[in-house]
Short mmCIF file of C-alpha atoms and ligand atoms in Angstrom, two decimals:
data_model
loop_
_atom_site.label_atom_id
_atom_site.label_comp_id
_atom_site.label_asym_id
_atom_site.label_seq_id
_atom_site.Cartn_x
_atom_site.Cartn_y
_atom_site.Cartn_z
CA MET A 1 96.70 93.12 76.14
CA ARG A 2 93.05 94.08 76.23
CA ILE A 3 91.80 93.06 79.68
CA LEU A 4 88.24 92.78 80.94
CA SER A 5 86.81 91.68 84.24
CA GLY A 6 83.86 92.44 86.46
CA MET A 7 82.10 91.86 89.73
CA ARG A 8 78.42 91.36 90.38
CA SER A 9 76.50 94.06 92.26
CA THR A 10 75.31 91.75 95.01
CA GLY A 11 76.83 93.37 98.07
CA ARG A 12 79.68 95.47 99.40
CA LEU A 13 83.25 94.36 98.93
CA HIS A 14 85.23 92.55 101.62
CA LEU A 15 88.85 91.57 102.17
CA GLY A 16 88.51 88.59 99.84
CA HIS A 17 87.83 91.02 97.00
CA LEU A 18 90.76 93.23 97.96
CA VAL A 19 93.29 90.64 96.84
CA THR A 20 91.50 90.23 93.50
CA LEU A 21 91.46 93.98 92.92
CA GLU A 22 95.17 94.20 93.62
CA LYS A 23 95.71 91.75 90.74
CA TRP A 24 93.56 93.90 88.49
CA LYS A 25 95.67 96.90 89.46
CA GLU A 26 98.86 95.02 88.54
CA LEU A 27 97.45 94.39 85.07
CA GLN A 28 96.53 98.06 84.76
CA ASP A 29 99.96 99.23 85.91
CA GLY A 30 101.60 96.71 83.57
CA GLY A 31 100.46 98.88 80.67
CA ASN A 32 97.46 96.82 79.56
CA GLU A 33 94.27 98.35 78.29
CA CYS A 34 91.80 97.47 81.03
CA PHE A 35 88.03 97.44 81.25
CA TYR A 36 86.60 96.79 84.71
CA PHE A 37 82.88 96.83 85.25
CA ILE A 38 79.97 96.11 87.57
CA ALA A 39 77.81 93.23 86.35
CA ASN A 40 74.48 94.44 87.69
CA TRP A 41 72.47 92.41 85.19
CA HIS A 42 74.29 89.31 86.39
CA GLY A 43 73.25 90.33 89.89
CA LEU A 44 69.64 89.80 88.88
CA THR A 45 70.09 86.06 88.52
CA SER A 46 70.38 85.60 92.27
CA HIS A 47 69.28 88.90 93.83
CA ILE A 48 66.23 90.05 91.92
CA GLU A 49 64.39 90.81 95.18
CA GLU A 50 67.14 93.21 96.17
CA THR A 51 67.44 95.52 93.17
CA ALA A 52 66.64 98.46 95.46
CA SER A 53 70.13 98.03 96.92
CA PHE A 54 71.96 97.62 93.59
CA ARG A 55 72.64 101.31 93.15
CA GLU A 56 74.21 101.60 96.60
CA TRP A 57 76.26 98.43 96.08
CA THR A 58 77.36 99.49 92.63
CA LEU A 59 78.57 102.84 93.94
CA ASP A 60 80.34 101.08 96.80
CA ILE A 61 82.09 98.73 94.40
CA VAL A 62 83.26 101.47 92.04
CA ARG A 63 84.39 103.50 95.06
CA THR A 64 86.40 100.48 96.19
CA TYR A 65 87.84 99.94 92.69
CA VAL A 66 89.16 103.49 92.68
CA SER A 67 90.31 103.41 96.32
CA VAL A 68 92.51 100.36 95.80
CA GLY A 69 94.17 102.06 92.86
CA LEU A 70 92.22 101.30 89.72
CA ASP A 71 92.84 104.59 87.98
CA PRO A 72 89.85 105.91 86.04
CA GLU A 73 92.27 107.73 83.72
CA LYS A 74 93.93 104.48 82.74
CA SER A 75 91.21 101.84 83.16
CA VAL A 76 87.68 102.10 81.86
CA LEU A 77 85.38 101.66 84.87
CA PHE A 78 81.76 101.19 83.90
CA VAL A 79 78.35 99.74 84.72
CA GLN A 80 76.93 96.91 82.61
CA SER A 81 73.33 98.14 82.46
CA ALA A 82 74.49 101.50 81.08
CA ILE A 83 75.76 99.78 77.94
CA LYS A 84 72.65 98.36 76.30
CA GLU A 85 74.80 96.80 73.58
CA HIS A 86 75.64 93.99 76.02
CA ALA A 87 72.00 92.87 75.82
CA GLU A 88 72.07 93.07 72.05
CA LEU A 89 75.23 91.01 71.66
CA PHE A 90 73.91 88.56 74.26
CA LEU A 91 70.89 87.96 72.02
CA TYR A 92 73.08 86.97 69.09
CA PHE A 93 75.23 84.72 71.25
CA SER A 94 72.19 83.03 72.79
CA MET A 95 71.42 81.68 69.31
CA LEU A 96 74.80 79.98 69.11
CA VAL A 97 74.61 77.81 72.24
CA SER A 98 72.36 74.86 72.90
CA VAL A 99 70.35 74.55 76.09
CA SER A 100 71.94 71.19 76.87
CA ARG A 101 75.40 72.74 76.51
CA LEU A 102 74.42 75.39 79.07
CA GLU A 103 72.96 72.81 81.42
CA ARG A 104 76.36 71.13 81.49
CA VAL A 105 78.18 74.27 82.70
CA PRO A 106 79.61 73.27 86.12
CA THR A 107 78.67 76.51 87.90
CA PHE A 108 75.09 76.02 86.74
CA LYS A 109 74.94 72.40 87.86
CA ASP A 110 76.67 73.06 91.19
CA GLN A 111 74.58 76.05 92.12
CA LYS A 112 71.37 74.28 91.18
CA GLU A 113 72.34 71.48 93.53
CA GLN A 114 73.78 73.54 96.38
CA ILE A 115 71.61 76.64 96.54
CA THR A 116 68.22 75.79 97.90
CA ASP A 117 67.13 79.10 99.42
CA ARG A 118 66.93 80.94 96.09
CA ASP A 119 64.91 80.25 92.98
CA LEU A 120 67.36 79.41 90.19
CA SER A 121 64.81 78.23 87.65
CA SER A 122 64.92 81.30 85.40
CA GLY A 123 66.07 81.27 81.80
CA GLY A 124 68.33 84.17 82.74
CA PHE A 125 70.24 82.00 85.18
CA LEU A 126 70.80 79.33 82.56
CA LEU A 127 72.00 82.00 80.13
CA TYR A 128 74.28 83.65 82.68
CA PRO A 129 77.53 82.58 80.96
CA VAL A 130 76.24 83.76 77.58
CA LEU A 131 75.78 87.26 78.95
CA GLN A 132 79.27 86.96 80.40
CA ALA A 133 80.59 86.05 76.95
CA ALA A 134 78.95 89.21 75.59
CA ASP A 135 80.63 91.29 78.35
CA ILE A 136 84.02 89.90 77.41
CA LEU A 137 83.82 89.80 73.63
CA MET A 138 82.17 93.22 73.35
CA TYR A 139 85.54 94.76 74.22
CA LEU A 140 87.50 92.23 72.14
CA ALA A 141 89.32 91.32 75.34
CA ASN A 142 92.08 88.75 75.10
CA GLY A 143 92.75 88.44 78.82
CA VAL A 144 90.16 87.85 81.52
CA PRO A 145 91.47 87.84 85.11
CA VAL A 146 89.18 85.49 87.02
CA GLY A 147 89.13 82.98 89.83
CA GLU A 148 89.16 79.26 89.29
CA ASP A 149 85.35 79.04 89.37
CA GLN A 150 85.06 81.24 86.28
CA ILE A 151 87.45 79.42 83.95
CA TYR A 152 84.70 77.40 82.39
CA HIS A 153 82.79 80.58 81.55
CA VAL A 154 85.80 81.87 79.68
CA GLU A 155 86.06 78.53 77.91
CA LEU A 156 82.44 78.85 76.80
CA THR A 157 83.21 82.40 75.69
CA ARG A 158 85.97 81.02 73.46
CA GLU A 159 83.55 78.52 72.00
CA ILE A 160 81.02 81.25 71.26
CA ALA A 161 83.71 83.42 69.65
CA ARG A 162 84.78 80.49 67.46
CA LYS A 163 81.23 79.70 66.46
CA PHE A 164 80.39 83.30 65.66
CA ASN A 165 83.57 83.77 63.63
CA ALA A 166 83.00 80.54 61.71
CA GLN A 167 79.42 81.49 60.94
CA PHE A 168 79.84 85.16 60.08
CA GLY A 169 83.54 86.00 59.71
CA GLU A 170 86.41 86.95 62.03
CA VAL A 171 85.21 89.50 64.54
CA PHE A 172 86.17 88.19 67.97
CA PRO A 173 89.46 87.08 69.56
CA GLU A 174 89.50 83.97 71.74
CA PRO A 175 90.19 85.28 75.23
CA GLU A 176 92.43 83.56 77.77
CA PRO A 177 91.55 83.29 81.43
CA LEU A 178 94.28 84.91 83.54
CA LEU A 179 94.17 82.82 86.66
CA ALA A 180 94.71 85.07 89.63
CA ARG A 181 95.98 82.85 92.43
CA VAL A 182 93.86 84.51 95.03
CA PRO A 183 93.88 82.69 98.35
CA LYS A 184 90.36 81.85 99.35
CA LEU A 185 89.70 83.63 102.63
CA PRO A 186 87.48 81.91 105.17
CA GLY A 187 85.05 83.90 107.30
CA THR A 188 86.21 85.22 110.66
CA ASP A 189 84.44 82.30 112.35
CA GLY A 190 86.23 79.75 110.18
CA ARG A 191 83.11 78.97 108.16
CA LYS A 192 82.61 79.93 104.51
CA MET A 193 82.32 83.71 104.11
CA SER A 194 78.67 84.57 103.84
CA LYS A 195 76.45 87.60 104.15
CA SER A 196 74.03 85.70 106.35
CA TYR A 197 76.77 84.70 108.81
CA GLY A 198 78.10 88.26 109.13
CA ASN A 199 81.59 86.76 109.23
CA PHE A 200 83.43 88.94 106.72
CA ILE A 201 85.43 92.15 106.96
CA LEU A 202 84.42 94.94 104.61
CA VAL A 203 87.12 96.89 102.80
CA ASP A 204 85.29 99.99 103.98
CA THR A 205 86.08 99.83 107.69
CA ASN A 206 88.45 101.57 110.11
CA GLU A 207 91.06 100.66 112.69
CA LYS A 208 88.59 100.34 115.54
CA GLU A 209 86.02 98.31 113.64
CA LEU A 210 88.74 96.12 112.17
CA TRP A 211 89.99 95.16 115.62
CA LYS A 212 86.40 94.45 116.71
CA MET A 213 86.33 91.79 113.97
CA LEU A 214 89.85 90.43 114.50
CA ALA A 215 89.96 90.24 118.29
CA PRO A 216 87.21 87.63 118.67
CA MET A 217 88.22 85.82 115.50
CA MET A 218 88.18 82.06 115.67
CA THR A 219 91.57 80.32 116.11
CA ASP A 220 92.84 76.75 116.26
CA PRO A 221 90.54 75.16 118.89
CA ALA A 222 93.55 73.24 120.24
CA ARG A 223 94.85 76.48 121.74
CA LYS A 224 92.42 76.63 124.64
CA ARG A 225 95.01 78.00 127.01
CA ARG A 226 97.90 80.33 126.25
CA THR A 227 100.30 77.45 126.94
CA ASP A 228 98.64 75.03 124.48
CA PRO A 229 100.52 74.79 121.17
CA GLY A 230 98.52 75.08 117.94
CA ASP A 231 98.65 74.49 114.22
CA PRO A 232 98.34 77.53 111.93
CA GLU A 233 96.92 75.34 109.17
CA LYS A 234 93.84 74.84 111.35
CA CYS A 235 93.38 78.55 111.99
CA PRO A 236 91.60 81.15 109.82
CA VAL A 237 93.84 83.90 111.27
CA TRP A 238 96.74 82.23 109.47
CA ASP A 239 94.82 82.37 106.15
CA TYR A 240 94.59 86.12 106.66
CA HIS A 241 98.29 86.33 107.51
CA LYS A 242 99.07 84.49 104.28
CA ALA A 243 97.04 87.04 102.34
CA PHE A 244 98.12 90.20 104.17
CA THR A 245 101.39 89.60 106.02
CA SER A 246 104.07 89.93 103.41
CA SER A 247 107.14 89.82 105.67
CA GLN A 248 108.62 86.33 105.77
CA GLU A 249 110.08 87.09 109.18
CA GLU A 250 106.66 87.80 110.64
CA ARG A 251 105.18 84.71 108.99
CA ASP A 252 107.91 82.52 110.51
CA TRP A 253 107.27 84.19 113.84
CA VAL A 254 103.57 83.23 113.60
CA VAL A 255 104.21 79.63 112.61
CA ASN A 256 106.92 78.97 115.19
CA GLY A 257 105.19 80.92 117.93
CA CYS A 258 101.93 79.09 117.33
CA LYS A 259 103.44 75.61 117.24
CA THR A 260 105.55 76.15 120.37
CA ALA A 261 103.00 78.27 122.24
CA GLY A 262 105.66 80.96 122.22
CA ILE A 263 103.06 83.57 121.28
CA GLY A 264 99.43 84.01 122.25
CA CYS A 265 96.64 84.29 119.72
CA LEU A 266 96.10 87.91 120.66
CA ASP A 267 99.77 88.71 119.87
CA CYS A 268 99.30 86.95 116.56
CA LYS A 269 96.17 88.95 115.73
CA LYS A 270 97.83 92.23 116.71
CA VAL A 271 100.48 91.70 114.05
CA LEU A 272 97.76 90.95 111.50
CA GLN A 273 95.90 94.10 112.59
CA LYS A 274 99.09 96.16 112.13
CA ASN A 275 99.66 94.78 108.64
CA LEU A 276 96.07 95.24 107.57
CA VAL A 277 96.01 98.82 108.85
CA GLU A 278 99.19 99.51 106.93
CA ARG A 279 97.75 98.03 103.75
CA LEU A 280 94.30 99.59 104.12
CA SER A 281 95.05 103.09 105.42
CA PRO A 282 95.64 104.60 101.97
CA VAL A 283 92.55 102.76 100.69
CA TRP A 284 90.40 104.13 103.53
CA GLU A 285 91.67 107.61 102.94
CA LYS A 286 90.64 107.57 99.29
CA PHE A 287 87.42 105.77 100.06
CA ASN A 288 86.34 108.41 102.58
CA TYR A 289 87.35 111.21 100.25
CA LEU A 290 85.18 109.73 97.51
CA ARG A 291 82.30 109.20 99.90
CA GLU A 292 82.45 112.85 100.90
CA ASN A 293 82.58 113.93 97.25
CA PRO A 294 79.90 111.85 95.54
CA ARG A 295 80.00 114.00 92.42
CA LEU A 296 83.51 112.73 91.71
CA LEU A 297 82.30 109.14 91.62
CA ASP A 298 79.35 110.06 89.40
CA ASP A 299 81.77 111.72 86.98
CA ILE A 300 84.09 108.71 86.99
CA ILE A 301 81.21 106.36 86.16
CA GLU A 302 79.79 108.65 83.51
CA ASP A 303 83.15 108.98 81.83
CA GLY A 304 83.79 105.22 82.02
CA ASN A 305 80.36 104.43 80.62
CA SER A 306 80.90 106.78 77.76
CA ARG A 307 84.30 105.28 76.88
CA ALA A 308 82.91 101.74 77.13
CA ARG A 309 79.94 102.70 74.98
CA THR A 310 82.21 103.97 72.22
CA VAL A 311 83.96 100.59 72.01
CA ALA A 312 80.66 98.69 72.31
CA LYS A 313 79.07 100.66 69.50
CA GLU A 314 82.00 99.94 67.24
CA THR A 315 81.80 96.19 68.01
CA MET A 316 78.05 96.16 67.32
CA ARG A 317 78.61 98.03 64.08
CA ARG A 318 80.86 95.18 62.99
CA VAL A 319 78.44 92.53 64.26
CA LEU A 320 75.54 94.08 62.38
CA GLY A 321 77.76 94.33 59.33
CA VAL A 322 78.77 90.68 59.20
CA THR A 323 75.35 89.33 60.19
CA LYS A 324 73.71 91.61 57.62
CA LEU A 325 71.12 92.55 60.22
CA GLY A 326 71.90 96.25 60.40
CA TRP A 327 69.31 98.72 59.17
N1 LIG B 401 80.57 85.81 86.63
C1 LIG B 401 81.51 86.71 87.27
C2 LIG B 401 81.54 86.38 88.76
O1 LIG B 401 80.59 85.87 89.30
C3 LIG B 401 81.13 88.15 87.06
C4 LIG B 401 81.23 88.53 85.62
C5 LIG B 401 80.21 88.88 84.80
C6 LIG B 401 82.42 88.58 84.86
N2 LIG B 401 80.68 89.16 83.56
C7 LIG B 401 82.03 88.98 83.56
C8 LIG B 401 83.77 88.32 85.15
C9 LIG B 401 82.98 89.10 82.53
C10 LIG B 401 84.70 88.44 84.12
C11 LIG B 401 84.29 88.83 82.82
O2 LIG B 401 82.51 86.69 89.39
FE1 SF4 B 402 95.90 81.05 114.93
FE2 SF4 B 402 97.89 82.69 115.41
FE3 SF4 B 402 96.55 81.54 117.43
FE4 SF4 B 402 98.14 80.07 115.92
S1 SF4 B 402 98.75 81.77 117.24
S2 SF4 B 402 96.07 79.55 116.57
S3 SF4 B 402 97.89 81.05 113.91
S4 SF4 B 402 95.76 83.02 115.97
#
């Protein structure tokens, strides 16, 4: 399959992203042809005041992609703004969707209602899913690994592909969303993960810093004393165990120990710390190596951009051909 997915350049990656990237790696190792990119133009819709940080964040994200095992030899890792063809294809697609159709996109409606501290009145924000359709269809992707919240965007992408094909002739496949069942991680304080709460754990950390985040982590409030039993379902530490503790034996130990007060919360967190360190050590090693050798990362991005551009140019050649707009 031809796979495409991306992340916005709106910050550094945390443990919630790690699980997503591991799914992307599975697709890569399953012999698919994968394109993974950084959607820095999409970042503009919510973070236009912070473009000065985009470069740093983009580098951090690509560094994390590679550190978790996305292999730049196998997968094409690239940056959206380096491939101007995305903007060109986006222009064509924008002609195929009505404004009222875009206003009905759930992510648009929800964010308009929920986000009050940012200005979401731009045309760019309304057109966000159209740009996303251009990202996907540019590479003729048929599989798009995304979270639940993005399914509708892939649906709109299918609609755009159908409309374009009906109008001009078969160019684009209709991509499927590949739902990655990624458990939604809460913040370390039990609230929603958020930059402004400082309640998330970056992938780029180390053993000491990790424990500094885990040790004070919020637990089931019923466990005030060591002898009080608790309920893992009311505890964010358990959400992390579910994501990062793969041994069934250890999971049972957590659940039983918690419910019977057989273990203390600190014991519970120590096991999580051990499992996270095990999982992250190889990632940290690569991450630090790449940080110390910035030229390597530059080369990876340059090579990825160039491979992406080759595909994008070929798609645009076909688009200009069928629309008769090429000169
Ligand atoms: N909208 C996606 C998100 O917020 C990011 C994104 C942009 C994307 N273009 C894409 C994801 C194309 C998959 C395919 O997560
Ligand atoms: Fe949470 Fe573990 Fe404490 Fe139970 S024992 S409340 S799961 S930290």
